[in-house]
Coordinates of N, CA and C in Angstrom, one line a residue:
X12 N 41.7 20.5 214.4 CA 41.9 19.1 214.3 C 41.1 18.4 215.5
X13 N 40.3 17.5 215.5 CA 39.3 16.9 216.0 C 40.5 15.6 216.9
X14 N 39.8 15.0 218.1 CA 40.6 14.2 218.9 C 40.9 13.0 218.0
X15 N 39.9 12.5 217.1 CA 40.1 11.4 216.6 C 41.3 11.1 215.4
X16 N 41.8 12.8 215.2 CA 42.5 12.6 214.1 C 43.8 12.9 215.0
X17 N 44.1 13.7 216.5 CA 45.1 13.8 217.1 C 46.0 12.3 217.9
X18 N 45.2 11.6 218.0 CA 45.0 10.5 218.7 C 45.9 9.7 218.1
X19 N 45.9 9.4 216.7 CA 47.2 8.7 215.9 C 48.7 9.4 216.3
X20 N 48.4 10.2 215.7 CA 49.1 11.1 215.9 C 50.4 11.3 217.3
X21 N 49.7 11.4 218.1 CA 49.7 11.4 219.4 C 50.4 9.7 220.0
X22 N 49.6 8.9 219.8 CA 49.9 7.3 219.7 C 51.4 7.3 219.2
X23 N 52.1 7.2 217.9 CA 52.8 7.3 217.5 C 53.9 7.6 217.5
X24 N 53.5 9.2 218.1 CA 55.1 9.9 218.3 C 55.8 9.8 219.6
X25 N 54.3 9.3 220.9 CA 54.6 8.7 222.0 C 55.4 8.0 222.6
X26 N 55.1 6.7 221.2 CA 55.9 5.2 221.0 C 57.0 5.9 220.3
X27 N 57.6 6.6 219.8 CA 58.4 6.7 218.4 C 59.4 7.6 220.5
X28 N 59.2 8.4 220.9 CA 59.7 9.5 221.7 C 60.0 8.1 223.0
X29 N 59.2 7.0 223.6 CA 59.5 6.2 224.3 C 61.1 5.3 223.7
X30 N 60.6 4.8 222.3 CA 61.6 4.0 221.9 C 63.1 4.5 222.2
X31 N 63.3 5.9 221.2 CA 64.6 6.7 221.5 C 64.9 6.3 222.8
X32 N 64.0 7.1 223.6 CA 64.9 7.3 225.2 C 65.3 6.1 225.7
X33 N 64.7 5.2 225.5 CA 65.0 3.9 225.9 C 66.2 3.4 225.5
X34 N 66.3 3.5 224.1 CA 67.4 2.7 223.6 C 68.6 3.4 223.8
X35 N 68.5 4.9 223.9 CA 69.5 5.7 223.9 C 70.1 5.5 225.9
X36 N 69.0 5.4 226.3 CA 69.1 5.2 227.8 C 69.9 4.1 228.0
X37 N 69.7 3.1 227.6 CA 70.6 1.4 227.8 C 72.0 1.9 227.0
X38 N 72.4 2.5 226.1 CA 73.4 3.0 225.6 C 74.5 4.0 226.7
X39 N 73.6 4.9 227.1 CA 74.2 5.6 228.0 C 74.5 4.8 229.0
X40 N 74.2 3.8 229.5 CA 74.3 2.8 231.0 C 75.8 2.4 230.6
X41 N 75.8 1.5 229.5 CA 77.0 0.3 229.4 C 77.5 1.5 228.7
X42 N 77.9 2.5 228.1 CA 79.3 3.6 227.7 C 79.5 4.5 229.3
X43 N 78.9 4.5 229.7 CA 78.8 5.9 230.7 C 79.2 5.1 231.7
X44 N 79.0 4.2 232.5 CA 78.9 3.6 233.8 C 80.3 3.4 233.7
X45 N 81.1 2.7 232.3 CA 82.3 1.9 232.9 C 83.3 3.5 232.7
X46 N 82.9 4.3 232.2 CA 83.6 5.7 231.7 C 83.5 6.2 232.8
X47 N 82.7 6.6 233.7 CA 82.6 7.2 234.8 C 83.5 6.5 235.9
X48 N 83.6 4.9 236.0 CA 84.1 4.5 237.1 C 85.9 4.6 236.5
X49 N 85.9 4.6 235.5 CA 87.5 4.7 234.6 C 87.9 5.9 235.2
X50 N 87.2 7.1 235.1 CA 87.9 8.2 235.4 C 88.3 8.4 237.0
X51 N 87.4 7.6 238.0 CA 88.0 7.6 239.3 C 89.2 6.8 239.0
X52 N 89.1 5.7 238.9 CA 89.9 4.8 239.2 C 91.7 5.1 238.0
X53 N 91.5 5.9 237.2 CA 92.6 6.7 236.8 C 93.2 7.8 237.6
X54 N 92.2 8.6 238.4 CA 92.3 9.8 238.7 C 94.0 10.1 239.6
X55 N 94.3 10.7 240.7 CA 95.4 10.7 241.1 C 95.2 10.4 242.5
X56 N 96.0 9.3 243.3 CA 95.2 8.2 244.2 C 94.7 7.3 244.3
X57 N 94.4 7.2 242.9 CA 93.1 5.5 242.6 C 94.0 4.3 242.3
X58 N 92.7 3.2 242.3 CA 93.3 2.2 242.4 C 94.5 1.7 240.6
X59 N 93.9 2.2 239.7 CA 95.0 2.6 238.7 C 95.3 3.9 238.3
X60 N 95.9 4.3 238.9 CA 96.3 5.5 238.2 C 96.9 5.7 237.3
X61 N 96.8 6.6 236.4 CA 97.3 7.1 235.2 C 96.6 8.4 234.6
X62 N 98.0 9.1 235.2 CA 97.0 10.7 234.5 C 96.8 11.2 232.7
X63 N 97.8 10.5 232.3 CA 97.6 10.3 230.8 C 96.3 10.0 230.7
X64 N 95.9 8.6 230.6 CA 94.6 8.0 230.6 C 93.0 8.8 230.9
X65 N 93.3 9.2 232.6 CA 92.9 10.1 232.6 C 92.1 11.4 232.1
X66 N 93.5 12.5 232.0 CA 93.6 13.6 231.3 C 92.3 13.6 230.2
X67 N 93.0 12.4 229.2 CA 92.4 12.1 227.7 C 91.0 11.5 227.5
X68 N 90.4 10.9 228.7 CA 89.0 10.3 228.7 C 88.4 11.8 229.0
X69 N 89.2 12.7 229.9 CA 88.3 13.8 231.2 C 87.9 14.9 229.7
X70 N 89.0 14.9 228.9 CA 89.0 15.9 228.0 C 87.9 15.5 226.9
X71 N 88.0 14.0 226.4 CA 86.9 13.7 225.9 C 85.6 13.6 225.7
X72 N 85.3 13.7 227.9 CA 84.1 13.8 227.6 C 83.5 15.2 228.6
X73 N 84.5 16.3 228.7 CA 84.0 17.5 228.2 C 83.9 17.4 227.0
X74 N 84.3 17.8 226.7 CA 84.2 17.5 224.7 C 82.5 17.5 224.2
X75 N 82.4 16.2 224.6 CA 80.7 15.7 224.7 C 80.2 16.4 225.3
X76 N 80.7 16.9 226.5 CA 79.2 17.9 227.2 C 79.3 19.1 227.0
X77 N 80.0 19.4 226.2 CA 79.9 21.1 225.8 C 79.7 21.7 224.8
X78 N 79.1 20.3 223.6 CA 78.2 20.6 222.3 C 76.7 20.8 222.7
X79 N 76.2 22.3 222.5 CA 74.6 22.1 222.4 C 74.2 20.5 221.5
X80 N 73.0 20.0 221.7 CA 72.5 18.9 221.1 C 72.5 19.0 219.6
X81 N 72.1 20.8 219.4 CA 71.7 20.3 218.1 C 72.7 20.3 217.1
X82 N 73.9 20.8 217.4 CA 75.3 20.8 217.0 C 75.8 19.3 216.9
X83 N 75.5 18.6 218.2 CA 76.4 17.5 218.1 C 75.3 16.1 216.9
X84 N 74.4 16.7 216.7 CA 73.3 16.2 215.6 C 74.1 16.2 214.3
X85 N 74.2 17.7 213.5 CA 74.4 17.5 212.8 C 76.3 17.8 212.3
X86 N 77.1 17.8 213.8 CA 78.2 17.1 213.1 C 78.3 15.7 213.5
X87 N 77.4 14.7 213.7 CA 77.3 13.2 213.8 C 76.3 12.8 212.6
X88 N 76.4 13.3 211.6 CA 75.5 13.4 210.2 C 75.8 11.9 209.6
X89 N 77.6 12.3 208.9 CA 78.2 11.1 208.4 C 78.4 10.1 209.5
X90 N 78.7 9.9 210.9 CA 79.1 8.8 211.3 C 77.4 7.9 211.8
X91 N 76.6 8.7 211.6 CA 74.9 8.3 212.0 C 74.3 7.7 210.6
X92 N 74.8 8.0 209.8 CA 74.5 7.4 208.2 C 75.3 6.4 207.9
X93 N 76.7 6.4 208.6 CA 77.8 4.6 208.5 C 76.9 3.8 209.2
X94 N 76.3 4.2 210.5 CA 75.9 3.4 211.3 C 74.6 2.1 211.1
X95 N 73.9 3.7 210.9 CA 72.5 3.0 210.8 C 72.0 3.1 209.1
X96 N 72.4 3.6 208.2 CA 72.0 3.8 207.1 C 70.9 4.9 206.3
X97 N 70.6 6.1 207.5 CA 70.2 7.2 207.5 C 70.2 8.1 208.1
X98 N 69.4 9.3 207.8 CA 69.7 10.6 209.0 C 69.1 11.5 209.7
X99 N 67.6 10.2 209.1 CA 66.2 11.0 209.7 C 65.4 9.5 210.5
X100 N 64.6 10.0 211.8 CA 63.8 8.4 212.2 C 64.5 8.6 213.4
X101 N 63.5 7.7 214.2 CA 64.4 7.4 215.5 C 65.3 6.7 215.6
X102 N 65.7 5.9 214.9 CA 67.2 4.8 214.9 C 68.1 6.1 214.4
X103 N 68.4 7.0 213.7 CA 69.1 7.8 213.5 C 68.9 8.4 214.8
X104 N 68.2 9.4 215.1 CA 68.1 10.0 216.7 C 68.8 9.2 217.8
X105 N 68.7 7.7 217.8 CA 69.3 7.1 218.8 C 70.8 7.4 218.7
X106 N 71.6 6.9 217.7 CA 72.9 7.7 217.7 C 73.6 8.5 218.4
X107 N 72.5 9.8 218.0 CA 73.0 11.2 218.5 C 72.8 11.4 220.5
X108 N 71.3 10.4 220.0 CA 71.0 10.8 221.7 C 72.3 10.2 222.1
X109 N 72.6 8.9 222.1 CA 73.2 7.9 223.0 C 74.9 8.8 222.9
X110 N 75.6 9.5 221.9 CA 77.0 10.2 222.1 C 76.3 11.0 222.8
X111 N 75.8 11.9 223.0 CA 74.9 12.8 224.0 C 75.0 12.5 225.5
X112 N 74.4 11.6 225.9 CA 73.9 11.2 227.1 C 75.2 10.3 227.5
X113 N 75.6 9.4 226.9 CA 77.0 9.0 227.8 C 78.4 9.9 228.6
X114 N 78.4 11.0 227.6 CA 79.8 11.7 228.3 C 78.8 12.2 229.9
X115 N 77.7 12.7 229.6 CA 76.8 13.1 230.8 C 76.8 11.8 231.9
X116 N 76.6 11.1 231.6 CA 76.0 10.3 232.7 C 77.5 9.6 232.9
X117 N 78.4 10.2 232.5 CA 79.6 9.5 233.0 C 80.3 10.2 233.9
X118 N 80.1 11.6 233.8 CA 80.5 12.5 235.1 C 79.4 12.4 236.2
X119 N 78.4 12.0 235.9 CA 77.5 11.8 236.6 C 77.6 10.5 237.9
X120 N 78.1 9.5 236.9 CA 78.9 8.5 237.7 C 79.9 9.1 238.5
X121 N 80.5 9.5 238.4 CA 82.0 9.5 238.7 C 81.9 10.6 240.0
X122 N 80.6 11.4 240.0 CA 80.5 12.1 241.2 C 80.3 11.2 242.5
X123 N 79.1 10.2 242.1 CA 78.5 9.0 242.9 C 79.8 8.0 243.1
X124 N 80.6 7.8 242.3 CA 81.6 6.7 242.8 C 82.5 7.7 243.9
X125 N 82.5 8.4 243.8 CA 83.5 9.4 244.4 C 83.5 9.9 245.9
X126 N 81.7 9.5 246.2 CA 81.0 9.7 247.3 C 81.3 8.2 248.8
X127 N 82.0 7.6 247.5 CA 82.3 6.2 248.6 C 83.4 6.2 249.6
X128 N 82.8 5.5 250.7 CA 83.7 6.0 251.9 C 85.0 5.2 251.3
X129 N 86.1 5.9 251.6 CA 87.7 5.2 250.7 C 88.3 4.0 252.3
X130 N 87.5 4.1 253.3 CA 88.0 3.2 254.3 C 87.4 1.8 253.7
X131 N 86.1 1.5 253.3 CA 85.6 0.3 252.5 C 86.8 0.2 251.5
X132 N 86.9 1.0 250.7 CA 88.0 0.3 249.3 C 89.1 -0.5 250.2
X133 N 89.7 0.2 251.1 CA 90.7 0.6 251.8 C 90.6 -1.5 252.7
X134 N 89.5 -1.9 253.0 CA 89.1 -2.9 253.2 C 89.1 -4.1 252.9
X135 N 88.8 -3.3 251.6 CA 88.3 -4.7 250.1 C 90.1 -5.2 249.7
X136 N 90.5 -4.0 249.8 CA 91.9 -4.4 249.1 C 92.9 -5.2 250.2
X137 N 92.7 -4.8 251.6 CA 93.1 -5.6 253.0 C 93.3 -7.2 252.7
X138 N 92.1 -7.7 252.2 CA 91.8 -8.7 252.2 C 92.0 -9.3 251.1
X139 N 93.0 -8.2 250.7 CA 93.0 -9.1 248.9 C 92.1 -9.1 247.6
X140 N 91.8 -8.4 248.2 CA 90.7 -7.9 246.6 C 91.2 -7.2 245.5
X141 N 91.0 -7.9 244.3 CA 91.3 -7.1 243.2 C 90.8 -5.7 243.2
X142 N 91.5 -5.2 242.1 CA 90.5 -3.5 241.1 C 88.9 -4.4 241.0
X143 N 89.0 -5.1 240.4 CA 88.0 -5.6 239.8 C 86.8 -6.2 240.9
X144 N 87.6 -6.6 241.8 CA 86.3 -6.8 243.0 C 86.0 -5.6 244.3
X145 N 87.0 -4.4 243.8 CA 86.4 -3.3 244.8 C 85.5 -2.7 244.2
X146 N 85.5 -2.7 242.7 CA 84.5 -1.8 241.8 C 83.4 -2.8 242.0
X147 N 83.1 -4.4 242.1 CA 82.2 -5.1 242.0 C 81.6 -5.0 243.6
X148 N 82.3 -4.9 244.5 CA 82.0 -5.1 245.8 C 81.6 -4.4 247.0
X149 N 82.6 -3.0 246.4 CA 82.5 -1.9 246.9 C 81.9 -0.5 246.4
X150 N 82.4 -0.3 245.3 CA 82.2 1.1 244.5 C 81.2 1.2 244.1
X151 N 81.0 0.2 243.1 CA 79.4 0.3 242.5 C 77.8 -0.1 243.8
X152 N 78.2 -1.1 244.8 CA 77.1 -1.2 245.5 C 77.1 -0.2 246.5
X153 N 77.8 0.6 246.8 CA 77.6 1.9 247.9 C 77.1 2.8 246.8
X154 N 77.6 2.9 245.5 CA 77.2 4.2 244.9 C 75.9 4.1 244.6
X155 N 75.6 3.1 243.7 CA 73.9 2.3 243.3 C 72.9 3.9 243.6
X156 N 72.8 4.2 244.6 CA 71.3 4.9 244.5 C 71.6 6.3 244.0
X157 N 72.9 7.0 244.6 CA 73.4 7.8 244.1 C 73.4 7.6 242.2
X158 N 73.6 6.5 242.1 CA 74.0 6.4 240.2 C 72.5 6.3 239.6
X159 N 71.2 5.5 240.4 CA 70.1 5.8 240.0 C 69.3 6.9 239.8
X160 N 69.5 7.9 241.0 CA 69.5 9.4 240.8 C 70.0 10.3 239.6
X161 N 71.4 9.8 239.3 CA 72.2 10.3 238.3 C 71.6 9.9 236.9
X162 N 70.7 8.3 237.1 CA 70.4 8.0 235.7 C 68.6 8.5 235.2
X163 N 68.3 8.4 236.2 CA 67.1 9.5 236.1 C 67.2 10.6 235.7
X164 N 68.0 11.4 236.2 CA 68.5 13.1 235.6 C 68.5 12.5 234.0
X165 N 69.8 11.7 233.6 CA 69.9 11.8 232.4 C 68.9 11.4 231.4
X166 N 67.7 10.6 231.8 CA 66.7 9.6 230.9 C 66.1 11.2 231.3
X167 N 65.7 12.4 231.7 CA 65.1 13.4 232.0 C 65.6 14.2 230.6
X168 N 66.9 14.7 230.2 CA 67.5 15.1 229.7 C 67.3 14.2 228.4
X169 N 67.5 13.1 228.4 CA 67.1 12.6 227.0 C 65.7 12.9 226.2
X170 N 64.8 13.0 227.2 CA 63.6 13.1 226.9 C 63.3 14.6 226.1
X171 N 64.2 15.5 226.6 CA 64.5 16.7 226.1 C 64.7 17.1 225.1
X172 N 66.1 16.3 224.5 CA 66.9 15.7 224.1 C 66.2 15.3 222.5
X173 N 65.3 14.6 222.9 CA 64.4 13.6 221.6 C 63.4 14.8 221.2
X174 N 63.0 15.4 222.0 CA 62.2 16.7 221.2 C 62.7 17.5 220.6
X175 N 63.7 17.9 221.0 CA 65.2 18.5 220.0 C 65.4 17.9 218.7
X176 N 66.0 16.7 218.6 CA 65.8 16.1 217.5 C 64.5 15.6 216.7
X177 N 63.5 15.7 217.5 CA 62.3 15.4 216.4 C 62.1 16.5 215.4
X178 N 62.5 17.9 215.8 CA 62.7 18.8 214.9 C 62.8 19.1 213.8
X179 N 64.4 18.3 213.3 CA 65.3 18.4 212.6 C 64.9 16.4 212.1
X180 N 63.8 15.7 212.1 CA 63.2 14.8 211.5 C 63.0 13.4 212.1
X181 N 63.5 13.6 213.4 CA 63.6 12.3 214.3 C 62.2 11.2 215.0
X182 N 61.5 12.6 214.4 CA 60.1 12.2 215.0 C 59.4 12.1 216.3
X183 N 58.8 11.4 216.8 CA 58.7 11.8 218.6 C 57.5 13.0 218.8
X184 N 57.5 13.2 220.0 CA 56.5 14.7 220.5 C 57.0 16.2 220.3
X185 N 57.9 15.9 219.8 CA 59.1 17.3 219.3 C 58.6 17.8 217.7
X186 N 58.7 16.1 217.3 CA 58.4 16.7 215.7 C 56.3 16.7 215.4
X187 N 55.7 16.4 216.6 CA 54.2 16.4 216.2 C 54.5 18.3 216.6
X188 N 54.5 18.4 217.7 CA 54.8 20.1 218.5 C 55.2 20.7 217.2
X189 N 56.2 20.6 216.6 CA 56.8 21.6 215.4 C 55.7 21.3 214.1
X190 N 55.8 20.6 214.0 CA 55.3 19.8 212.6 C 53.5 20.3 212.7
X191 N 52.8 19.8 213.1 CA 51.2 20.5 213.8 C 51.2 21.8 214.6
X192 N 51.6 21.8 216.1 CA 51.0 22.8 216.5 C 51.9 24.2 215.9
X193 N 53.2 24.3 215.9 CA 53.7 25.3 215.4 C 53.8 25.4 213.6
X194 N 53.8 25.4 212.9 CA 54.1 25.1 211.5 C 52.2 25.7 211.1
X195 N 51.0 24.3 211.4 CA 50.0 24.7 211.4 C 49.0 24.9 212.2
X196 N 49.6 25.5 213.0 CA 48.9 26.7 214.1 C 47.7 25.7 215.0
X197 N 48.3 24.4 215.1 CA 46.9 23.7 216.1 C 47.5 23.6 217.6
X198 N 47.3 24.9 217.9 CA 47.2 24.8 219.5 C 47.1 24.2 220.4
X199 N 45.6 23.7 220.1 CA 45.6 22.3 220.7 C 46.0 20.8 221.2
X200 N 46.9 20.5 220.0 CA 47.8 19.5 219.9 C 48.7 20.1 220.4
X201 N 49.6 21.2 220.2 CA 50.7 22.0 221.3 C 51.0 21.5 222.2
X202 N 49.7 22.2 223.2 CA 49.2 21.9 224.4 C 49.2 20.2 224.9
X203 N 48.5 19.9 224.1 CA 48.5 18.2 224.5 C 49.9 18.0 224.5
X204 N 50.4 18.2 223.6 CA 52.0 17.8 223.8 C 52.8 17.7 224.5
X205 N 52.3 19.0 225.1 CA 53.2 19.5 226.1 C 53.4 18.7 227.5
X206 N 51.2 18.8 227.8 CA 51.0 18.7 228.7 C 51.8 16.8 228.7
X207 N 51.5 15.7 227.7 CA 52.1 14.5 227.8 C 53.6 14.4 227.7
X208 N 54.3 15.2 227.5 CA 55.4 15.4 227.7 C 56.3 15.8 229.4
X209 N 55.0 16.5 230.0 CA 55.1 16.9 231.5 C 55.0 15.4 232.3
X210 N 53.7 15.0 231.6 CA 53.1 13.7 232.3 C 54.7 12.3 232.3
X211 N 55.4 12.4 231.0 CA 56.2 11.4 231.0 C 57.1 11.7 231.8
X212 N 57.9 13.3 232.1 CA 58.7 13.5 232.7 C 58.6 13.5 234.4
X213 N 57.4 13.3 234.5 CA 57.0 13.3 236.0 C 56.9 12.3 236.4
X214 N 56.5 11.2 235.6 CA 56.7 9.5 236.1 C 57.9 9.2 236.2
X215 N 58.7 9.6 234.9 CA 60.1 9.0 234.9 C 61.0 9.8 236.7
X216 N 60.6 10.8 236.7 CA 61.3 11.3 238.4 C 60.7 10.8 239.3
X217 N 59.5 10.5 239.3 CA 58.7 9.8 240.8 C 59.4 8.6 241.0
X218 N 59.4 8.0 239.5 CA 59.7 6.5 239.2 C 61.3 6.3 240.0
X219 N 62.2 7.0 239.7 CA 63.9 7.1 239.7 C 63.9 7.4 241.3
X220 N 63.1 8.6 242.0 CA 63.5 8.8 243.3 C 62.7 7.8 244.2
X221 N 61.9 6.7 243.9 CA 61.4 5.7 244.6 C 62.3 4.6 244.7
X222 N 63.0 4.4 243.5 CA 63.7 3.8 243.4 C 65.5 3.9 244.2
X223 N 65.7 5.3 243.9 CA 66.8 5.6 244.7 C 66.3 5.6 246.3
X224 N 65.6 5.9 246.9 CA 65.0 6.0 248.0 C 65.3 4.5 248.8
X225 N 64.5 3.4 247.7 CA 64.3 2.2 248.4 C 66.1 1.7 248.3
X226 N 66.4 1.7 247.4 CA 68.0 1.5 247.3 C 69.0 2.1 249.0
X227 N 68.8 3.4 248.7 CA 69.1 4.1 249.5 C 69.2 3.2 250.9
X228 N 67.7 3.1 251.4 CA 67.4 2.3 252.8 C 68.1 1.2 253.1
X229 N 68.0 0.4 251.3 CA 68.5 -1.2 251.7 C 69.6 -1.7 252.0
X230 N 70.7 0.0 251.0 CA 71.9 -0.1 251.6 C 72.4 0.2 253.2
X231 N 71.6 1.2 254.1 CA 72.1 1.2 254.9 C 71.3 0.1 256.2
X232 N 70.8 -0.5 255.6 CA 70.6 -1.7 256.6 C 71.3 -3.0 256.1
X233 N 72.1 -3.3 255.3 CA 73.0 -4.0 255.3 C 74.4 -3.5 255.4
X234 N 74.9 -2.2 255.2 CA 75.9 -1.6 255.1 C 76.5 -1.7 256.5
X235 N 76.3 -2.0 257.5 CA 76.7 -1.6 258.9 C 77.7 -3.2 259.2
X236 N 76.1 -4.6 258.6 CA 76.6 -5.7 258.5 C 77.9 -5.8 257.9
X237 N 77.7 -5.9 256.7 CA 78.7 -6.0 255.5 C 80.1 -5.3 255.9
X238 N 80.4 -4.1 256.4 CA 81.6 -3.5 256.3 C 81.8 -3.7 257.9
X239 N 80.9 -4.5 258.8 CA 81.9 -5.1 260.1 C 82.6 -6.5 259.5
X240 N 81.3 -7.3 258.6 CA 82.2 -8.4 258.1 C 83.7 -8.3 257.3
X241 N 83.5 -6.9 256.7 CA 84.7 -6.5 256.0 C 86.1 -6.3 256.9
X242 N 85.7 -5.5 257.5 CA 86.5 -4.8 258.6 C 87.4 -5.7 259.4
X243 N 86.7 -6.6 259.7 CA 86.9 -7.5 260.9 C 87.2 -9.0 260.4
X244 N 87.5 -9.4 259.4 CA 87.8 -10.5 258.8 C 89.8 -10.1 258.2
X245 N 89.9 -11.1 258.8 CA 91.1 -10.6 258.7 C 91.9 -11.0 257.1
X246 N 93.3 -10.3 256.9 CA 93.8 -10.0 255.8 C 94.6 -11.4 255.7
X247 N 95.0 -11.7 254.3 CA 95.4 -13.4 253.9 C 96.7 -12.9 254.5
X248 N 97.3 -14.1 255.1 CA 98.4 -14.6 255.9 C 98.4 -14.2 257.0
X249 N 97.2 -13.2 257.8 CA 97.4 -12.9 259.1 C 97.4 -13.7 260.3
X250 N 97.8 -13.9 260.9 CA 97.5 -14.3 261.7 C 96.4 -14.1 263.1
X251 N 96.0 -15.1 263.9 CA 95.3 -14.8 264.7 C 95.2 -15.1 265.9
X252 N 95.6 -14.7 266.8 CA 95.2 -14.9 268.3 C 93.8 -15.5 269.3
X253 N 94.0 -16.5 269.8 CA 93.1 -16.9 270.6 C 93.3 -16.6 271.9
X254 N 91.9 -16.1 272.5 CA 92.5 -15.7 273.9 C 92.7 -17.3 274.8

């Protein structure tokens, strides 16, 4: 197979393997993010607790992370055909990716929320802060680079993920690899696959740890500010002494 005819080819499955991760990636954010911060904030100690609640999210999303992919493919057949109206294509694949990658990126959270110093919560709440304004104020902006880390791993894993299902019809760099180089023996396209496959996985990690990196910094040069203003601002009804 000559470049001019791999090149479509190649074009195509690129865009078809970007789209999935993408959409499946924004899926994972808004199911995962608030699931992840649910399970601290249920846990035993948190700001709502409830081990019921709990228990039944924690068990559900092992559940999710302990189906191989290609399992949770095709027992997500019928609810991927209610959805979207088929069971081959990337809008089918997004389905599967996105139940896939949220139970993941939800424990994934929930390690990063977990990492926050509990004297800050401990602060936020001094002063009268809701649930709602320590996860907005405290939880989520200490965790931030830690959760960008966490979301990189998983857009890593989706990309995986989508080669898996291009397989089985989803299309992408999975299904050119099976479909061309393995099926009819064009090595060379394999190879290219492979190697643009390395190339995406390598931007998407440079990309995530620059990002976590710069996060990282910017938290702790405001972080020292912020939690003396926290610290040191006194709690509603206190009183105050002047010397």
């Amino acid at each position: 197979m000559t470049w001019s005819e791999m090149q479509p080819l190649l074009s195509q499955a690129c865009w078809d393997t970007l789209y999935m991760v993408g959409w499946s990636t924004l899926l994972a954010v808004v199911g995962g993010l608030p699931l992840g911060v649910l399970l601290v904030l249920t846990d035993r100690g948190g700001l709502l607790q409830n081990i019921v609640v709990n228990k039944v999210v924690g068990v559900v999303v092992n559940i999710g992370r302990s189906l191989p992919f290609i399992i949770l493919m095709v027992a997500l057949i019928p609810f991927t055909r209610s959805i979207v109206g088929t069971t081959i294509g990337p809008e089918a694949a997004i389905v599967s990716l996105a139940v896939g990658a949220i139970p993941f990126f939800a424990r994934l959270v929930e390690t990063s929320v977990r990492e926050v110093d509990h004297g800050l919560v401990e602060a936020v709440q001094a002063m009268g802060g809701s649930t709602w304004t320590v996860v907005r104020k405290a939880l989520l902006p200490e965790s931030l680079p830690s959760v960008v880390a966490g979301l990189t791993t998983t857009v890593i894993a989706l990309i995986g993920y989508s080669a898996m299902a291009g397989a089985v019809g989803a299309g992408g760099l999975g299904d050119v690899a099976i479909r061309y180089g393995y099926q009819r023996f064009e090595t060379d396209l394999m190879l290219i696959t492979v190697g643009v496959l390395v190339v995406i996985v390598t931007a998407v990690q440079l990309t995530g740890d620059l990002a976590a990196r710069r996060l990282s910094k910017r938290g702790r040069s405001v972080s020292a500010g912020t939690r003396w203003r926290i610290l040191s601002r006194p709690a509603p009804g206190a009183t105050t002494i002047n010397p």
